[in-house]
Each structure stands twice: as C-alpha cells, then as structure tokens.
Coordinates of C-alpha atoms and ligand atoms in Angstrom, one line a residue:
X1 CA -0.1 0.3 -0.1
X2 CA 1.2 3.5 -0.3
X3 CA -0.2 7.3 0.6
X4 CA -1.8 7.7 -2.1
X5 CA -4.3 4.6 -1.4
X6 CA -5.8 7.1 2.0
X7 CA -6.7 9.8 -0.5
X8 CA -10.4 9.7 0.0
X9 CA -11.7 10.9 -3.6
X10 CA -15.2 11.2 -3.2
X11 CA -17.8 11.8 -0.6
X12 CA -21.1 13.9 0.0
X13 CA -21.2 17.3 1.6
X14 CA -25.6 17.3 1.8
X15 CA -25.2 16.0 5.2
X16 CA -25.7 19.4 7.5
X17 CA -24.1 18.0 11.3
X18 CA -23.4 14.9 13.4
X19 CA -21.0 13.9 15.6
X20 CA -19.0 11.1 16.8
X21 CA -17.1 9.7 19.8
X22 CA -14.2 7.6 20.3
X23 CA -12.2 6.0 23.7
X24 CA -8.6 5.4 22.0
X25 CA -5.7 3.9 24.5
X26 CA -2.0 4.8 25.4
X27 CA 0.5 2.2 24.4
X28 CA 3.9 1.3 25.6
X29 CA 6.8 0.4 23.6
X30 CA 8.3 -3.1 23.7
X31 CA 11.1 -1.9 20.9
X32 CA 11.5 1.9 21.0
X33 CA 11.2 4.1 18.0
X34 CA 13.6 6.8 18.3
X35 CA 14.5 8.7 15.7
X36 CA 12.3 9.7 12.4
X37 CA 12.7 10.5 8.6
X38 CA 10.7 13.1 6.5
X39 CA 6.3 12.8 7.1
X40 CA 6.1 10.7 10.5
X41 CA 8.0 7.7 8.7
X42 CA 10.4 6.0 11.4
X43 CA 13.9 4.7 11.1
X44 CA 13.5 1.6 13.1
X45 CA 10.5 -0.9 13.1
X46 CA 8.7 -0.9 16.8
X47 CA 6.5 -2.9 19.2
X48 CA 4.1 -1.8 21.4
X49 CA 1.3 -3.8 24.2
X50 CA -1.5 -2.0 23.8
X51 CA -2.8 -0.2 27.5
X52 CA -6.8 -0.6 28.5
X53 CA -7.4 2.1 31.1
X54 CA -5.3 5.3 30.1
X55 CA -7.2 6.2 27.3
X56 CA -8.2 9.4 25.7
X57 CA -12.4 10.0 25.2
X58 CA -12.5 12.2 22.3
X59 CA -16.0 13.9 20.8
X60 CA -16.3 15.0 17.3
X61 CA -19.0 17.5 16.4
X62 CA -18.7 18.4 12.9
X63 CA -21.1 21.6 11.1
X64 CA -21.0 22.3 7.5
X65 CA -19.6 25.7 7.0
X66 CA -18.7 28.1 3.4
X67 CA -15.6 30.0 4.0
X68 CA -11.8 28.7 3.5
X69 CA -9.4 27.1 5.9
X70 CA -10.0 24.7 8.5
X71 CA -11.9 25.7 11.0
X72 CA -11.8 24.0 14.3
X73 CA -11.8 24.3 18.9
X74 CA -10.8 22.0 21.2
X75 CA -12.2 21.6 24.8
X76 CA -9.8 20.0 27.2
X77 CA -12.3 18.5 30.1
X78 CA -14.9 20.4 29.6
X79 CA -12.6 24.5 29.0
X80 CA -12.0 25.9 26.1
X81 CA -8.1 25.0 25.8
X82 CA -6.3 27.2 23.3
X83 CA -2.4 25.3 23.6
X84 CA -3.9 22.0 21.7
X85 CA -4.0 23.8 18.7
X86 CA -1.1 24.8 16.7
X87 CA -0.6 20.5 17.2
X88 CA -4.2 20.6 15.6
X89 CA -3.8 23.1 12.9
X90 CA -0.3 21.2 12.0
X91 CA -1.8 17.7 12.0
X92 CA -5.4 19.0 9.6
X93 CA -2.5 20.4 7.1
X94 CA -0.5 17.2 6.9
X95 CA -3.8 15.1 6.3
X96 CA -6.0 17.5 4.5
X97 CA -5.0 15.3 1.0
X98 CA -5.8 12.5 2.0
X99 CA -9.5 13.5 3.9
X100 CA -10.1 16.7 1.3
X101 CA -13.6 16.8 3.6
X102 CA -11.9 19.3 6.2
X103 CA -12.3 22.3 5.2
X104 CA -16.0 22.3 4.5
X105 CA -16.9 21.5 7.7
X106 CA -15.9 23.4 11.4
X107 CA -14.9 21.1 13.9
X108 CA -15.5 21.2 17.9
X109 CA -13.3 18.6 19.7
X110 CA -14.3 17.5 23.1
X111 CA -11.6 15.9 24.7
X112 CA -10.4 14.2 28.2
X113 CA -8.0 11.8 29.6
X114 CA -8.8 9.0 32.0
X115 CA -5.6 9.2 33.9
X116 CA -4.0 13.2 35.0
X117 CA -3.1 15.3 32.5
X118 CA -0.3 16.4 34.7
X119 CA 1.1 12.7 35.2
X120 CA 3.6 13.2 32.8
X121 CA 2.0 10.6 31.0
X122 CA 2.0 11.0 26.8
X123 CA -1.6 11.6 25.9
X124 CA -0.5 12.2 22.6
X125 CA -0.5 8.6 21.2
X126 CA -4.0 8.2 22.8
X127 CA -4.8 11.8 21.5
X128 CA -3.8 11.2 18.5
X129 CA -5.3 8.1 17.8
X130 CA -8.9 9.0 18.8
X131 CA -9.4 12.5 17.0
X132 CA -7.9 10.1 13.8
X133 CA -10.9 7.6 14.6
X134 CA -13.5 10.3 14.8
X135 CA -12.6 11.4 11.6
X136 CA -12.6 8.3 9.9
X137 CA -16.0 8.0 11.5
X138 CA -17.2 10.7 9.7
X139 CA -14.9 10.1 6.6
X140 CA -17.6 7.1 6.7
X141 CA -20.7 9.0 6.7
X142 CA -19.5 11.7 3.8
X143 CA -19.0 8.4 1.6
X144 CA -21.7 6.9 2.7
X145 CA -21.1 3.4 2.4
X146 CA -19.8 1.0 4.7
X147 CA -15.7 1.3 4.9
X148 CA -13.8 -2.5 5.3
X149 CA -12.7 -2.5 9.0
X150 CA -9.1 -3.1 8.1
X151 CA -8.7 -0.2 5.7
X152 CA -11.3 1.9 8.4
X153 CA -8.1 1.3 10.7
X154 CA -5.1 1.1 8.8
X155 CA -6.5 4.5 7.4
X156 CA -7.1 5.5 10.9
X157 CA -3.5 4.0 12.1
X158 CA -1.9 6.1 9.1
X159 CA -3.6 9.9 10.0
X160 CA -2.4 8.9 13.3
X161 CA 0.7 8.4 12.6
X162 CA 1.1 12.2 11.5
X163 CA -0.1 13.2 14.1
X164 CA 2.2 11.3 16.3
X165 CA 4.2 8.3 15.7
X166 CA 3.5 6.1 18.2
X167 CA -0.1 7.2 18.0
X168 CA -0.5 5.0 14.6
X169 CA 0.3 2.1 17.3
X170 CA -2.4 2.7 19.5
X171 CA -6.4 1.3 17.1
X172 CA -5.8 -2.1 18.2
X173 CA -4.4 -4.5 20.6
X174 CA -2.7 -6.6 22.3
X175 CA 0.6 -6.3 20.8
X176 CA 1.1 -3.4 17.5
X177 CA 3.7 -3.5 15.5
X178 CA 4.8 -0.3 13.3
X179 CA 7.8 0.4 10.9
X180 CA 8.8 -1.8 8.2
X181 CA 11.0 -5.1 8.9
X182 CA 12.1 -8.4 7.5
X183 CA 10.6 -10.6 10.8
X184 CA 7.0 -9.6 10.8
X185 CA 4.1 -8.3 8.5
X186 CA 4.5 -4.6 9.0
X187 CA 4.6 -1.0 6.9
X188 CA 6.3 2.6 7.7
X189 CA 2.9 4.0 7.0
X190 CA 0.7 2.8 9.8
X191 CA 1.3 0.2 12.8
X192 CA -0.3 -3.4 11.7
X193 CA -2.3 -5.7 14.4
X194 CA 0.7 -8.5 15.7
X195 CA -0.7 -11.6 14.3
X196 CA 2.4 -13.8 15.3
X197 CA 1.9 -16.8 18.0
X198 CA 1.2 -15.3 21.9
X199 CA 2.3 -17.7 24.6
X200 CA -0.1 -17.7 27.5
X201 CA 2.8 -16.1 29.7
X202 CA 1.5 -12.2 27.8
X203 CA -1.8 -12.7 28.1
X204 CA -3.1 -10.3 30.1
X205 CA 0.2 -8.3 30.9
X206 CA 0.2 -5.5 33.7
X207 CA 1.8 -2.1 33.6
X208 CA 2.1 -0.2 36.5
X209 CA 3.1 3.1 35.3
X210 CA 4.9 5.1 38.1
X211 CA 4.7 8.8 38.6
X212 CA 8.4 9.8 39.3
X213 CA 7.5 13.2 37.3
X214 CA 4.6 14.9 36.6
X215 CA 6.4 18.2 35.3
X216 CA 6.6 18.6 31.4
X217 CA 8.8 16.8 29.6
X218 CA 12.2 18.1 29.1
X219 CA 12.5 17.7 25.8
X220 CA 9.5 17.1 23.1
X221 CA 9.7 14.4 21.4
X222 CA 10.3 16.3 18.1
X223 CA 12.7 17.5 19.5
X224 CA 14.2 14.2 20.8
X225 CA 13.5 12.4 17.2
X226 CA 15.6 15.5 15.6
X227 CA 19.1 14.6 17.7
X228 CA 19.0 11.0 16.2
X229 CA 20.0 12.9 12.9
X230 CA 23.8 12.5 12.8
X231 CA 23.9 10.4 16.1
X232 CA 27.3 8.4 16.3
X233 CA 25.5 5.5 17.5
X234 CA 22.6 5.6 14.7
X235 CA 23.2 3.0 12.8
X236 CA 24.0 0.4 15.4
X237 CA 21.1 1.7 17.1
X238 CA 18.8 0.9 14.1
X239 CA 20.1 -2.0 13.2
X240 CA 19.6 -3.2 17.1
X241 CA 15.9 -2.4 17.0
X242 CA 15.7 -4.9 14.1
X243 CA 17.1 -7.3 15.6
X244 CA 15.2 -7.1 19.4
X245 CA 12.1 -7.1 16.6
X246 CA 12.6 -10.2 15.7
X247 CA 13.8 -12.0 19.0
X248 CA 10.7 -11.0 21.0
X249 CA 8.8 -12.7 17.9
X250 CA 10.0 -15.6 19.0
X251 CA 9.8 -15.2 22.6
X252 CA 6.8 -13.6 22.7
X253 CA 5.5 -17.7 21.0
X254 CA 8.2 -19.4 23.2
X255 CA 6.8 -17.7 26.5
X256 CA 10.8 -17.3 27.6
X257 CA 10.3 -14.4 30.3
X258 CA 13.8 -14.2 31.0
X259 CA 14.9 -13.1 27.9
X260 CA 11.9 -10.6 27.1
X261 CA 13.2 -8.6 30.4
X262 CA 16.9 -8.9 28.9
X263 CA 15.5 -7.4 25.8
X264 CA 12.7 -5.0 27.0
X265 CA 15.0 -3.4 29.5
X266 CA 17.8 -3.2 26.8
X267 CA 15.7 -1.0 24.9
X268 CA 14.4 1.0 27.7
X269 CA 18.2 2.1 28.6
X270 CA 18.9 2.1 25.4
X271 CA 16.3 4.4 24.6
X272 CA 17.7 6.2 27.3
X273 CA 21.8 5.9 26.1
X274 CA 20.5 7.7 23.1
X275 CA 19.8 10.9 24.5
X276 CA 23.3 10.6 26.6
X277 CA 25.3 10.2 24.3
X278 CA 23.6 12.9 21.2
X279 CA 24.6 16.6 20.8
X280 CA 23.2 18.5 23.0
X281 CA 22.5 16.1 25.1
X282 CA 20.2 15.2 28.3
X283 CA 19.4 12.8 31.4
X284 CA 15.9 12.6 31.6
X285 CA 16.1 9.7 34.3
X286 CA 15.8 11.2 38.0
X287 CA 17.5 9.9 41.0
X288 CA 14.0 8.3 41.6
X289 CA 14.0 7.0 38.5
X290 CA 17.3 5.1 39.1
X291 CA 16.0 3.9 42.8
X292 CA 13.0 1.8 41.4
X293 CA 15.5 0.2 38.5
X294 CA 17.4 -1.1 41.4
X295 CA 15.0 -2.4 43.9
X296 CA 13.3 -4.0 40.5
X297 CA 15.9 -6.0 40.3
X298 CA 17.1 -6.5 43.7
X299 CA 13.4 -8.2 44.0
X300 CA 13.4 -10.0 41.1
X301 CA 17.0 -11.3 42.4
X302 CA 15.2 -12.3 45.6
X303 CA 12.5 -14.0 44.7
X304 CA 12.9 -15.0 40.9
X305 CA 9.9 -12.6 40.7
X306 CA 9.8 -12.0 36.3
X307 CA 9.4 -8.1 36.8
X308 CA 10.9 -6.1 34.6
X309 CA 10.8 -1.9 33.6
X310 CA 10.8 0.2 30.4
X311 CA 10.7 3.9 30.1
X312 CA 9.2 6.3 28.0
X313 CA 11.6 9.5 27.0
X314 CA 11.4 10.8 30.7
X315 CA 11.7 10.1 34.1
X316 CA 8.4 8.0 35.1
X317 CA 8.5 3.8 35.0
X318 CA 6.2 1.4 33.6
X319 CA 6.8 -1.4 35.6
X320 CA 6.0 -4.7 33.7
X321 CA 4.7 -8.2 34.8
X322 CA 2.9 -11.1 34.2
X323 CA -0.9 -11.8 35.9
X324 CA -0.1 -14.3 37.9
X325 CA 2.5 -12.7 39.9
X326 CA -0.2 -8.9 40.3
X327 CA -0.6 -9.6 44.1
X328 CA 3.0 -9.7 44.6
X329 CA 4.1 -7.0 42.7
X330 CA 1.3 -4.9 43.7
X331 CA 2.7 -5.2 47.3
X332 CA 6.2 -5.4 46.1
X333 CA 4.7 -1.4 44.6
X334 CA 2.5 -0.2 47.1
X335 CA 5.4 -1.1 50.4
X336 CA 8.9 -0.6 48.4
X337 CA 8.2 1.2 45.2
X338 CA 5.8 4.3 45.9
X339 CA 7.8 6.1 48.2
X340 CA 9.9 7.1 44.9
X341 CA 6.8 8.3 42.8
X342 CA 5.5 12.1 43.5
X343 CA 2.7 12.4 46.1
X344 CA 3.2 8.5 46.3
X345 CA 1.6 8.5 42.9
X346 CA 0.9 5.2 40.3
X347 CA -1.6 3.9 38.0
X348 CA -1.9 0.5 37.3
X349 CA -3.1 -0.6 33.6
X350 CA -2.6 -4.0 31.4
X351 CA -2.5 -5.1 27.9
X352 CA -6.3 -3.9 25.9
X353 CA -7.8 -5.0 22.8
X354 CA -7.4 -1.0 21.2
X355 CA -9.9 1.6 20.8
X356 CA -13.7 1.5 21.0
X357 CA -16.3 3.5 19.4
X358 CA -18.7 5.4 21.7
X359 CA -20.9 7.3 19.3
X360 CA -21.5 7.3 15.9
Ligands
DP6_1 C1 10.1 7.5 23.7 O1 5.2 8.9 19.3 O2 6.1 11.1 20.7 O3 8.0 6.9 23.5 O4 6.5 11.3 16.5 O5 7.1 13.4 17.4 O6 5.1 12.3 18.0 P1 6.4 11.9 17.2 O7 7.2 11.2 18.6 P2 6.1 10.1 19.5 O8 7.4 9.6 20.4 C2 7.7 8.7 21.1 C3 8.7 7.8 21.6 C4 8.6 7.3 22.5 C5 8.8 5.7 22.3 C6 7.7 4.9 21.4 O9 7.0 4.9 22.0 O10 8.5 3.6 20.1

C-alpha cells in the first residue's frame, strides 16, 4: 500500500452536521521508536503493548460551513483549550490531502483523558489516535458506505501517525508493530496488529506506571527524534531495533520471560543512552528512576519474580509483569516503590484490545 491509497476521492457534503465519539488507549513500546525521517516515517521498527485503561475519550461534532480554511475549536475536560490548537492545525495540514472534507466543516473537538493530565504520561498517542478515529467515522458518514474494517483501521492508524508517530500503534491491541522489517508483517505508514503466536505468559500482561515526575517533558519528542540525525551510534541503534524485534517475536511465541526482560530493559536503557550520547545531550531519568530500577533488580534477584521495567522519554517507570504475579508485585510496588513517586502516585493498567467506538 502507498500513501496515495488513503486519499478520499468522492464524498458528499449534503450532510449538515453530526457527531462521533471514540475512546482510544495509550501504548507502551517494548522495542522503541526513536528517530524518524520526513513525513513521520520511522527510522526503525517498533512494537508495543496497547494499554487498557489509560485512554483519551474524544467527541468530534461537525457542522457544514462555507468559508475556506480549517475551522475548529478544542475543549479539554470541558474547558476551551487554546494550547492544543497549533498541534491540531499541523495535524489537519498534514492529513488534508487524505481527507479533503476537512475544509467543508467546522469541528468541535471535546476531549478528556482517563489519567490525570499532569501525570507526565504522554497523551499524544491516545489523543491523536482518538481524533484520527473520529475523523474516520466522519469519513464513513460522508462516503455513505461501510468502509471495510481493515481499511478503516489502517487509515485511522495512518492518520494518527501523521499526528504523532507512536499514536499509530494505539488503534488495535494487544500488540502492534510499526515500521518495515523482515520478521513481521508491517508497514512504515501505519501500525499492524501483531499476528504471531503469543504465549499465555504474556496474556493480560500488567503495566503499573510509576509517576516519578509529573512535570512537563524536558525534551519534546519532536526535538528528541531529531537528536538521532547524525548521532554517532544511529546506524547501530537502528540495526539493533530490527534484531530485537525479530528475537522478541520468537520470545512472544515461546514465553521465554527471562529473555523478554533482557530485551525490554535493554531497549529502555538504550533509548536513554541515545539521549545521553546525542548533541545536545540529556539525562531524562531522575534519581528516583534509578532507585526504582535498582529496587526492581534486587526484588527480582531475591524472589525470582519476572517483574521488569521500561521507560518512555521521561523519568516515569512502567513496571511490567505477568498477570499471575499481580498480587505480589502490587504489594512490592505499594510497600517499596510508591515512595519514589510524586505524592506516591502510580497508575495500574494492563494490556488492552485497542480503541472503541462510543457514538456514531
Ligand atoms: C520514546 O510518538 O511521541 O515513546 O512522532 O514526534 O509525535 P512524535 O513522537 P512520539 O515518540 C515516542 C517515542 C517513545 C518510544 C515509543 O513510543 O516507541
């Protein structure tokens, strides 16, 4: 498939108004996307667990209009929000070719998250995928046909990617691959549900997000990805992501938790190593991030638990563990790790099935 296949060619503007609503989850990468080319094309493939409870819920109301140009307003948690406007403006500019009706309607975007806004959890994946899905439902209304589900999901993911790369992995569950590679069916243009075998060890996998730093990100992802241009280790890193993805595919089938932990933790630390060795360089981990990592390693050594961690481009820690260890690991988090979180705040989540339509 090419980008051209996503251009909407015929549609009606006889529909005066309507509204659609979607809930779309966040996701957590196991093999990380870090570095991109023009048009939001990733430098390397990535794979993520789709989350279940950390979601953005977005309603888009559309009303026909006459004048040229984009017209939209955004409400975040019921209040008008100007700060999100430039991001949506850029998003509309990027996707207009594929959705020519964007200038025929005024859009009221009402959005909220199930997780606290100031938690430091990246909301761009859930937020951008939720809007993309709403726009796809509107496209469906305006074409007055039923868009085949696989095309609907592909195009929603394709659009979400143009909003924020990782957002393309939030449409479906439980695991999604994005970025061309030899070992799985995949595309640079959109995320693809991972169809390989998944061992029962990975069913209902748990992710507890420890909120070490709820502040604004020190480095935006846009700036972050740019750090990989001319990075001294870029070539090796991109190659490593291919190797790790290929091995993870085998691990997911065999249920080898020990090797899973090694790859996932190494990916997280490599992501941060890339930031520490770029120019300019950044340290996004905080002292408490390291405290938590050390505590997890000590707990694992002492108890033979399969708990492990991964990180985003920030200080918060995602604690990953099998469902059958839920009770013991949650006790460990409550007793030993919560003190390293801001206001002892953490969020319990698990693998989910992807986005859900709330209103059409
Ligand atoms: C570290 O998807 O936020 O979370 O495409 O610029 O919006 P943009 O970047 P974004 O980058 C996420 C990077 C990451 C790793 C990952 O999710 O794979």
